[in-house]
CSV table of C-alpha atoms in Angstrom, one decimal:
chain,number,residue,atom,x,y,z
A,15,MET,CA,28.7,48.6,69.7
A,16,GLU,CA,31.5,50.5,71.4
A,17,THR,CA,30.9,51.5,75.0
A,18,ALA,CA,31.7,55.1,74.1
A,19,ARG,CA,29.0,55.2,71.4
A,20,LEU,CA,26.5,53.6,73.8
A,21,ASN,CA,27.3,56.3,76.3
A,22,GLU,CA,26.7,58.9,73.7
A,23,ILE,CA,23.3,57.5,72.9
A,24,VAL,CA,22.3,57.2,76.5
A,25,GLU,CA,23.5,60.8,77.2
A,26,SER,CA,21.5,62.2,74.3
A,27,TYR,CA,18.4,61.5,76.4
A,28,PRO,CA,18.1,64.1,79.2
A,29,THR,CA,15.1,62.7,80.9
A,30,PRO,CA,15.4,59.7,83.1
A,31,THR,CA,12.0,58.2,82.1
A,32,GLY,CA,10.7,57.0,78.8
A,33,LYS,CA,14.1,56.7,77.2
A,34,ILE,CA,14.6,53.0,77.1
A,35,LEU,CA,12.7,52.5,73.9
A,36,GLY,CA,14.5,55.3,72.2
A,37,ILE,CA,17.9,54.0,73.2
A,38,LEU,CA,17.1,50.5,72.1
A,39,GLU,CA,15.8,51.7,68.8
A,40,GLN,CA,19.0,53.7,68.2
A,41,VAL,CA,21.1,50.7,69.1
A,42,GLN,CA,19.2,48.5,66.8
A,43,ARG,CA,19.4,51.0,63.9
A,44,GLU,CA,23.2,51.2,64.3
A,45,ASP,CA,24.0,47.6,65.1
A,46,GLY,CA,21.2,45.9,63.2
A,47,TYR,CA,20.3,44.0,66.2
A,48,LEU,CA,20.4,44.0,70.0
A,49,GLN,CA,23.5,42.3,71.3
A,50,LYS,CA,23.3,40.5,74.6
A,51,ASP,CA,26.4,42.4,75.9
A,52,VAL,CA,25.0,45.7,74.9
A,53,LEU,CA,21.7,45.0,76.7
A,54,LYS,CA,23.7,44.0,79.8
A,55,THR,CA,25.8,47.2,79.8
A,56,LEU,CA,22.7,49.2,79.2
A,57,ALA,CA,20.9,47.6,82.1
A,58,GLU,CA,23.7,48.7,84.4
A,59,LYS,CA,23.8,52.2,83.0
A,60,LEU,CA,20.1,52.8,83.2
A,61,GLU,CA,19.8,50.9,86.5
A,62,VAL,CA,16.9,48.8,85.2
A,63,PRO,CA,16.9,45.0,85.5
A,64,LEU,CA,18.2,43.1,82.5
A,65,SER,CA,14.9,41.1,82.6
A,66,GLU,CA,13.0,44.3,81.8
A,67,LEU,CA,15.1,45.2,78.8
A,68,TYR,CA,14.8,41.6,77.5
A,69,SER,CA,11.1,41.8,78.1
A,70,ILE,CA,10.9,44.9,75.9
A,71,ALA,CA,13.2,43.5,73.3
A,72,THR,CA,11.0,40.4,72.9
A,73,PHE,CA,7.7,42.2,73.1
A,74,TYR,CA,8.2,44.5,70.1
A,75,SER,CA,8.7,42.8,66.8
A,76,PHE,CA,10.8,45.7,65.6
A,77,PHE,CA,13.6,44.5,67.8
A,78,THR,CA,15.7,41.5,67.0
A,79,LEU,CA,18.2,39.7,69.2
A,80,GLU,CA,20.0,38.0,66.4
A,81,LYS,CA,22.3,39.4,63.8
A,82,LEU,CA,20.5,40.0,60.5
A,83,GLY,CA,22.0,39.5,57.1
A,84,ARG,CA,22.9,42.5,54.8
A,85,HIS,CA,19.6,42.2,53.1
A,86,VAL,CA,16.4,41.3,54.9
A,87,VAL,CA,13.7,39.4,52.8
A,88,THR,CA,10.3,39.5,54.5
A,89,VAL,CA,7.5,37.3,53.3
A,90,CYS,CA,4.1,38.6,54.1
A,91,MET,CA,2.0,35.9,55.8
A,92,GLY,CA,-1.1,38.0,56.2
A,93,THR,CA,-4.4,36.3,55.2
A,94,ALA,CA,-4.6,37.7,51.7
A,95,CYS,CA,-0.9,36.8,50.9
A,96,HIS,CA,-1.3,33.4,52.6
A,97,VAL,CA,-4.2,32.3,50.4
A,98,ARG,CA,-2.5,33.6,47.3
A,99,GLY,CA,0.6,31.5,47.9
A,100,ALA,CA,2.9,33.1,50.4
A,101,PRO,CA,4.0,29.7,51.9
A,102,ALA,CA,5.3,28.7,48.5
A,103,LEU,CA,7.3,31.9,48.4
A,104,ALA,CA,8.8,31.2,51.8
A,105,ASP,CA,9.7,27.7,50.8
A,106,THR,CA,11.3,28.8,47.5
A,107,LEU,CA,13.3,31.5,49.3
A,108,LYS,CA,14.5,29.0,51.9
A,109,ALA,CA,15.5,26.6,49.1
A,110,LEU,CA,17.3,29.2,47.0
A,111,LEU,CA,19.1,30.8,49.9
A,112,LYS,CA,19.8,27.4,51.5
A,113,VAL,CA,18.7,28.2,54.9
A,114,GLU,CA,17.4,25.6,57.3
A,115,GLU,CA,14.0,25.5,58.9
A,116,ASP,CA,15.1,24.5,62.4
A,117,GLU,CA,14.8,27.9,63.9
A,118,THR,CA,11.0,28.3,63.4
A,119,THR,CA,9.5,29.3,66.7
A,120,GLN,CA,6.2,28.0,68.2
A,121,ASP,CA,4.2,31.0,66.8
A,122,GLY,CA,5.2,30.0,63.2
A,123,LYS,CA,7.5,32.9,62.7
A,124,PHE,CA,11.0,32.3,61.4
A,125,GLN,CA,14.2,34.3,60.9
A,126,LEU,CA,16.8,32.5,58.9
A,127,THR,CA,20.2,33.9,57.9
A,128,THR,CA,22.4,32.6,55.1
A,129,ALA,CA,25.9,31.3,56.1
A,130,ASP,CA,27.6,34.2,54.2
A,131,ASN,CA,25.4,36.6,56.1
A,132,ASP,CA,24.1,38.2,52.9
A,133,PHE,CA,20.4,37.5,53.4
A,134,THR,CA,17.9,37.0,56.2
A,135,VAL,CA,14.5,35.5,55.4
A,136,THR,CA,11.8,36.3,57.8
A,137,SER,CA,8.0,36.5,57.9
A,138,ALA,CA,5.6,39.3,58.9
A,139,ARG,CA,1.9,39.4,59.6
A,140,CYS,CA,0.7,42.0,57.1
A,141,PHE,CA,2.2,44.8,55.2
A,142,GLY,CA,-1.1,46.4,54.4
A,143,ALA,CA,-0.4,45.8,50.7
A,144,CYS,CA,-3.0,43.1,50.3
A,145,SER,CA,-4.2,44.4,46.9
A,146,MET,CA,-1.0,43.1,45.4
A,147,ALA,CA,-0.8,39.9,47.3
A,148,PRO,CA,1.3,37.9,47.7
A,149,VAL,CA,4.0,40.5,48.6
A,150,LEU,CA,7.6,40.2,49.4
A,151,ARG,CA,9.8,42.9,50.9
A,152,VAL,CA,13.5,43.2,50.5
A,153,ASP,CA,15.0,45.8,52.8
A,154,ASN,CA,12.5,48.6,52.2
A,155,LYS,CA,11.4,47.7,48.7
A,156,ILE,CA,8.0,46.0,48.2
A,157,PHE,CA,7.5,43.4,45.4
A,158,GLY,CA,3.9,42.6,44.7
A,159,TYR,CA,2.2,39.8,42.7
A,160,MET,CA,5.1,37.6,43.5
A,161,THR,CA,5.5,34.1,42.2
A,162,PRO,CA,8.2,31.5,43.1
A,163,GLU,CA,9.5,31.8,39.5
A,164,ARG,CA,10.1,35.5,39.9
A,165,ILE,CA,12.1,35.2,43.1
A,166,PRO,CA,15.6,34.6,41.6
A,167,ALA,CA,15.3,37.7,39.5
A,168,VAL,CA,14.4,39.8,42.6
A,169,LEU,CA,17.2,38.3,44.6
A,170,LYS,CA,19.7,39.0,41.8
A,171,GLN,CA,18.9,42.7,42.2
A,172,PHE,CA,20.4,42.4,45.7
A,173,GLY,CA,23.6,40.7,44.7
A,174,TRP,CA,22.5,37.1,44.9
A,175,GLU,CA,24.1,34.7,42.4
A,176,GLU,CA,22.7,31.3,41.9
A,177,ASP,CA,26.0,29.4,41.3
A,178,THR,CA,28.1,30.8,44.1
A,179,HIS,CA,25.4,29.8,46.6
A,180,GLN,CA,25.2,26.4,45.1
A,181,ASN,CA,28.9,25.8,45.5
A,182,ALA,CA,29.0,27.3,49.0
B,19,MET,CA,-11.8,60.0,105.9
B,20,THR,CA,-14.4,57.3,106.7
B,21,ILE,CA,-17.0,56.7,104.0
B,22,GLN,CA,-19.9,54.3,103.4
B,23,ILE,CA,-20.1,51.9,100.5
B,24,THR,CA,-22.6,49.1,99.9
B,25,ILE,CA,-21.6,45.6,98.9
B,26,ASN,CA,-24.4,43.2,98.0
B,27,GLY,CA,-26.9,45.4,99.8
B,28,ASN,CA,-24.9,45.5,103.0
B,29,PRO,CA,-23.4,48.8,104.1
B,30,CYS,CA,-19.7,48.8,105.0
B,31,SER,CA,-17.6,51.7,106.2
B,32,SER,CA,-14.1,52.1,104.9
B,33,GLU,CA,-11.4,54.6,104.1
B,34,ALA,CA,-11.8,56.7,100.9
B,35,GLY,CA,-9.6,55.4,98.2
B,36,GLU,CA,-9.3,51.9,99.6
B,37,SER,CA,-9.5,49.0,97.1
B,38,VAL,CA,-13.0,47.6,97.0
B,39,LEU,CA,-11.5,44.1,96.9
B,40,THR,CA,-9.8,44.7,100.2
B,41,ILE,CA,-12.9,46.0,101.8
B,42,ALA,CA,-15.1,43.1,100.5
B,43,ARG,CA,-12.6,40.5,101.8
B,44,ARG,CA,-12.5,42.3,105.2
B,45,GLU,CA,-16.3,42.2,105.3
B,46,GLY,CA,-16.2,38.5,104.6
B,47,VAL,CA,-17.6,38.8,101.0
B,48,GLU,CA,-15.8,36.2,98.9
B,49,ILE,CA,-14.4,37.6,95.6
B,50,PRO,CA,-12.0,35.4,93.7
B,51,ALA,CA,-8.7,37.0,92.6
B,52,PHE,CA,-5.4,35.6,91.4
B,53,CYS,CA,-3.2,38.7,90.7
B,54,HIS,CA,-3.9,40.5,94.0
B,55,ASP,CA,-1.6,40.8,96.9
B,56,GLU,CA,-2.0,43.4,99.7
B,57,THR,CA,1.7,44.3,99.6
B,58,LEU,CA,1.6,45.2,95.9
B,59,ALA,CA,-0.3,47.9,94.0
B,60,PRO,CA,-3.6,46.7,92.4
B,61,TYR,CA,-2.9,45.3,88.9
B,62,GLY,CA,-6.2,44.3,87.4
B,63,ALA,CA,-4.6,41.5,85.3
B,64,CYS,CA,-6.5,38.3,86.2
B,65,ARG,CA,-10.0,39.8,85.8
B,66,MET,CA,-11.4,37.3,88.3
B,67,CYS,CA,-12.6,40.0,90.8
B,68,LEU,CA,-15.1,41.6,88.4
B,69,VAL,CA,-18.0,43.2,90.2
B,70,ASP,CA,-21.0,45.2,89.0
B,71,VAL,CA,-21.1,48.9,90.0
B,72,VAL,CA,-24.8,49.7,90.3
B,73,SER,CA,-24.4,53.2,91.9
B,74,GLY,CA,-21.3,55.3,91.4
B,75,PRO,CA,-19.6,57.6,89.0
B,76,LYS,CA,-19.1,54.9,86.4
B,77,LYS,CA,-21.7,52.1,86.4
B,78,GLY,CA,-21.0,48.7,84.9
B,79,VAL,CA,-18.6,45.8,85.3
B,80,THR,CA,-15.2,46.5,86.6
B,81,THR,CA,-12.4,44.9,88.6
B,82,ALA,CA,-12.8,45.3,92.4
B,83,CYS,CA,-9.1,45.5,93.0
B,84,THR,CA,-8.6,48.6,91.0
B,85,LEU,CA,-11.9,50.2,92.1
B,86,GLN,CA,-11.3,52.8,94.7
B,87,ALA,CA,-13.9,53.2,97.4
B,88,MET,CA,-15.9,56.5,97.5
B,89,ASP,CA,-18.9,57.6,99.5
B,90,GLY,CA,-22.2,56.1,98.2
B,91,LEU,CA,-20.5,53.5,96.0
B,92,GLU,CA,-22.7,50.4,95.6
B,93,ILE,CA,-21.6,47.2,94.1
B,94,ILE,CA,-22.9,43.7,93.6
B,95,THR,CA,-20.5,40.8,93.4
B,96,ASP,CA,-22.6,38.0,92.1
B,97,THR,CA,-25.0,39.1,89.3
B,98,PRO,CA,-25.7,36.5,86.6
B,99,GLU,CA,-23.6,38.6,84.3
B,100,ILE,CA,-20.6,38.5,86.7
B,101,LEU,CA,-21.0,34.8,87.1
B,102,ARG,CA,-21.2,34.3,83.3
B,103,LEU,CA,-18.0,36.3,82.7
B,104,ARG,CA,-16.2,34.5,85.5
B,105,LYS,CA,-17.0,31.2,83.9
B,106,VAL,CA,-15.6,32.3,80.6
B,107,LEU,CA,-12.5,33.5,82.4
B,108,LEU,CA,-12.1,30.1,84.1
B,109,GLU,CA,-12.4,28.4,80.8
B,110,LEU,CA,-9.7,30.6,79.4
B,111,TYR,CA,-7.5,29.8,82.5
B,112,LEU,CA,-8.1,26.1,82.0
B,113,ALA,CA,-6.7,26.5,78.5
B,114,GLN,CA,-3.7,28.6,79.7
B,115,ALA,CA,-2.8,26.5,82.7
B,116,PRO,CA,-4.3,23.0,82.1
B,117,LYS,CA,-2.2,21.5,84.9
B,118,SER,CA,-3.2,23.8,87.7
B,119,LYS,CA,-5.1,22.3,90.5
B,120,THR,CA,-6.1,25.7,91.8
B,121,ILE,CA,-7.7,26.6,88.5
B,122,LYS,CA,-9.4,23.2,88.2
B,123,ALA,CA,-10.8,23.5,91.7
B,124,LEU,CA,-12.2,27.0,91.2
B,125,ALA,CA,-13.6,26.1,87.8
B,126,ALA,CA,-15.3,23.0,89.3
B,127,GLN,CA,-16.8,25.2,92.0
B,128,HIS,CA,-18.3,27.3,89.1
B,129,GLY,CA,-19.5,24.1,87.4
B,130,ILE,CA,-16.8,24.3,84.7
B,131,LYS,CA,-15.2,20.9,83.9
B,132,LYS,CA,-14.1,21.5,80.3
B,133,THR,CA,-12.8,24.3,78.2
B,134,ARG,CA,-13.8,25.3,74.7
B,135,PHE,CA,-10.3,26.7,74.1
B,136,ALA,CA,-7.1,25.0,72.9
B,137,LYS,CA,-5.1,23.9,75.9
B,138,LYS,CA,-1.5,25.0,76.1
B,139,VAL,CA,0.6,21.8,76.3
B,140,HIS,CA,4.3,22.1,76.5
B,141,PRO,CA,5.9,19.0,78.1
B,142,GLU,CA,9.1,21.0,79.0
B,143,ASP,CA,7.4,24.0,80.4
B,144,PRO,CA,9.5,25.2,83.4
B,145,LEU,CA,6.3,26.4,85.0
B,146,GLN,CA,4.7,23.0,84.7
B,147,GLY,CA,1.6,24.1,82.7
B,148,GLN,CA,0.4,26.0,85.7
B,149,CYS,CA,1.3,29.6,85.0
B,150,ILE,CA,-1.6,32.0,84.5
B,151,LEU,CA,0.6,35.1,83.8
B,152,CYS,CA,-0.9,37.0,86.7
B,153,GLY,CA,2.5,38.8,87.1
B,154,LEU,CA,2.7,38.5,90.9
B,155,CYS,CA,6.1,36.8,90.8
B,156,VAL,CA,7.4,39.5,88.4
B,157,ARG,CA,6.1,42.3,90.6
B,158,VAL,CA,7.2,40.9,93.9
B,159,CYS,CA,10.7,40.2,92.5
B,160,ARG,CA,11.0,43.7,91.1
B,161,ASP,CA,8.9,45.9,93.4
B,162,ILE,CA,9.3,44.3,96.8
B,163,MET,CA,12.7,42.5,96.6
B,164,GLY,CA,14.2,45.0,94.1
B,165,ALA,CA,15.9,42.2,92.2
B,166,GLY,CA,14.0,42.1,88.9
B,167,ALA,CA,15.4,38.6,88.1
B,168,ILE,CA,12.4,37.6,86.0
B,169,SER,CA,10.0,39.3,83.6
B,170,TYR,CA,7.6,38.6,80.8
B,171,ILE,CA,9.1,37.3,77.6
B,172,GLY,CA,7.3,37.8,74.2
B,173,ARG,CA,3.7,38.8,74.0
B,174,GLY,CA,0.2,37.7,73.3
B,175,GLN,CA,-0.6,34.0,73.6
B,176,PHE,CA,3.1,33.2,73.6
B,177,THR,CA,4.0,35.2,76.6
B,178,GLU,CA,6.1,33.4,79.2
B,179,ILE,CA,7.8,34.4,82.4
B,180,ASN,CA,11.5,33.6,82.9
B,181,THR,CA,14.9,35.0,83.3
B,182,PRO,CA,16.4,37.1,80.5
B,183,PHE,CA,17.8,35.0,77.6
B,184,TYR,CA,16.5,31.9,79.5
B,185,GLU,CA,19.9,31.9,81.2
B,186,GLU,CA,20.9,31.6,84.9
B,187,ASN,CA,20.5,35.1,86.3
B,188,ASP,CA,22.7,36.4,89.1
B,189,ALA,CA,20.2,39.0,90.0
B,190,CYS,CA,18.1,36.3,91.7
B,191,LEU,CA,18.4,36.4,95.5
B,192,GLY,CA,17.0,32.9,95.8
B,193,CYS,CA,14.5,34.3,98.3
B,194,GLY,CA,11.6,32.3,96.8
B,195,ALA,CA,9.1,35.2,97.2
B,196,CYS,CA,8.0,34.4,93.6
B,197,ALA,CA,7.0,30.9,94.6
B,198,GLN,CA,5.4,32.2,97.8
B,199,VAL,CA,3.0,34.6,96.0
B,200,CYS,CA,2.3,32.3,93.0
B,201,PRO,CA,-1.5,31.6,93.2
B,202,THR,CA,-1.1,28.3,91.3
B,203,GLN,CA,2.1,27.0,92.9
B,204,ALA,CA,3.7,26.9,89.4
B,205,ILE,CA,7.2,28.0,90.5
B,206,ALA,CA,9.6,25.2,91.6
B,207,PHE,CA,12.9,25.4,93.4
B,208,GLU,CA,14.9,22.9,95.3
B,209,ASP,CA,17.7,23.0,97.9
B,210,ILE,CA,20.5,20.6,97.0
B,211,THR,CA,23.3,20.5,99.6
B,212,GLY,CA,24.4,24.1,99.8
B,213,THR,CA,22.8,25.3,96.6
B,214,ARG,CA,19.3,26.5,95.9
B,215,VAL,CA,18.3,25.6,92.3
B,216,MET,CA,15.5,27.8,90.9
B,217,LYS,CA,14.1,25.1,88.6
B,218,SER,CA,11.5,27.4,87.0
B,219,TRP,CA,14.0,30.2,86.4
B,220,SER,CA,16.4,28.6,83.9
B,221,GLU,CA,18.0,26.5,86.7
B,222,THR,CA,19.5,29.6,88.3
B,223,LYS,CA,21.8,28.5,91.1
B,224,VAL,CA,22.1,30.4,94.4
B,225,PRO,CA,24.5,29.4,97.1
B,226,LEU,CA,23.0,28.7,100.6
B,227,LYS,CA,24.5,30.1,103.8
B,228,GLN,CA,25.7,27.8,106.5
B,229,CYS,CA,24.8,28.4,110.1
B,230,ALA,CA,27.9,29.5,112.0
B,231,ALA,CA,26.9,27.2,115.0
B,232,CYS,CA,25.3,24.1,113.7
B,233,GLY,CA,26.5,24.1,110.1
B,234,ASN,CA,23.1,23.6,108.5
B,235,TYR,CA,22.2,25.5,105.4
B,236,PHE,CA,19.4,27.9,106.2
B,237,ALA,CA,19.0,30.7,103.6
B,238,PRO,CA,20.4,31.8,100.3
B,239,VAL,CA,23.6,33.9,100.7
B,240,PRO,CA,22.4,36.9,98.5
B,241,PHE,CA,19.1,36.9,100.4
B,242,THR,CA,20.7,37.1,103.8
B,243,ALA,CA,22.9,39.9,102.6
B,244,TYR,CA,19.8,41.7,101.4
B,245,ALA,CA,18.1,41.1,104.8
B,246,TYR,CA,21.1,42.1,106.9
B,247,GLU,CA,21.3,45.3,105.0
B,248,LYS,CA,17.9,46.3,106.2
B,249,LEU,CA,18.5,45.4,109.9
B,250,ASP,CA,19.4,47.5,112.8
B,251,PRO,CA,23.3,47.1,113.0
B,252,ALA,CA,23.0,46.0,116.7
B,253,ILE,CA,20.6,43.2,115.8
B,254,ARG,CA,22.5,42.4,112.7
B,255,ASP,CA,25.7,41.7,114.7
B,256,GLU,CA,23.8,39.6,117.1
B,257,ILE,CA,22.1,37.3,114.6
B,258,ARG,CA,24.6,37.2,111.8
B,259,ASP,CA,25.4,33.8,110.4
B,260,LEU,CA,23.1,31.9,112.8
B,261,CYS,CA,20.2,29.9,111.5
B,262,PRO,CA,16.8,30.5,113.1
B,263,ASP,CA,17.1,27.5,115.4
B,264,CYS,CA,20.5,28.4,116.7
B,265,ARG,CA,19.5,32.0,117.0
B,266,ARG,CA,16.5,30.9,119.2
B,267,LYS,CA,18.8,28.8,121.4
B,268,GLU,CA,21.3,31.6,121.6
B,269,MET,CA,18.6,34.1,122.6
B,270,THR,CA,17.1,31.7,125.2
B,271,ARG,CA,20.5,31.0,126.6
B,272,LYS,CA,21.2,34.7,127.0
B,273,ALA,CA,17.8,35.3,128.6
B,274,ILE,CA,18.3,32.5,131.1
B,275,LEU,CA,21.8,33.7,131.9
B,276,LEU,CA,20.5,37.2,132.5
B,277,ARG,CA,17.8,35.9,134.9
B,278,ALA,CA,20.2,33.6,136.6
B,279,GLU,CA,22.7,36.3,137.1
B,280,GLY,CA,24.2,35.9,140.5
B,281,VAL,CA,23.3,32.3,140.7
B,282,GLY,CA,26.2,31.4,138.5
B,283,ARG,CA,26.4,29.0,135.5
């Protein structure tokens, strides 16, 4: 994000308090993630410690510190989806998109982005769509009653091609 | 305004609005607490100071640190319910900080040797499996020292305290106030010839200041800058760059010279 744009966002908030979340949200919407440099600049501008911004950014699952792919595929790992086969969906996605598992954090969450930056696979706790478990979300579209067999068809809607990825 | 409150049946007088934990401790009533420090605002995080309000506007179990004294307030610090709750808390703390001697000792005092909960075991934990997340270090660094070098990271059972991005943080003054207030001695730092290494804070390195007279390293450079900033300029000029030992010698020498004036050196 350009510094000028960041200034604009900061200045759009007249009150000194309660603006951090709003600013971070706007930055995330425009950049797709919170860049380290942007957080550092912001800490100086708002005169809050960088540690506080980092704390907020890691507290809310809405924020991400890593660049996401153009499409975000979220596997619901809620109880209903889990018992109806969500882990198999996650494994299939990882295999099809050829992303490695080494980034899984201790809480079992993962956020994996393909080398060409087209897709990010991640997990969520519950979408509240348990009646059509297991569910998958691509960007803002929900796909219910998912099976590993149906995943390639879903991905193709978002520009995924089996062969190019295999050669890549 | 002086008011009367009753702790375990004994009347005590105090100022209105004073923390009940402060009053109890002043009166010699022992209430355990991990997250309380008189220099900081009450926080109510550790839950160890739970007491039972038997007479007051809101009866029931509450934290003594955040409870403000008012006339006629009556509390009991050791009801069976309080002791039961405290035991559960200690079990939770044994799981959160399985390596902490402080926690183990207090748990043993309450007859707790084991925990029902899954122990947190991370071999490379920079806080050595001793952090109970009381937040004292975070608050002293931010609110007292004004540095804000560390904060909570993540949330829930995965919450940790460290520097942002787990990187060396130049906001750290190297003052060691965090280690000083830590109730479980979880925070480690080491002075290695001219550099203070904050081992628990992503190995943040802070240069140490050399004494102008003896050449010994005596305090972190950013911390001395912070301290000098607060001093009266006259005193600042007098002590600048001298270690406490040399400062003492210097002062004594001056005092002696002053007395011996006229006698000659």
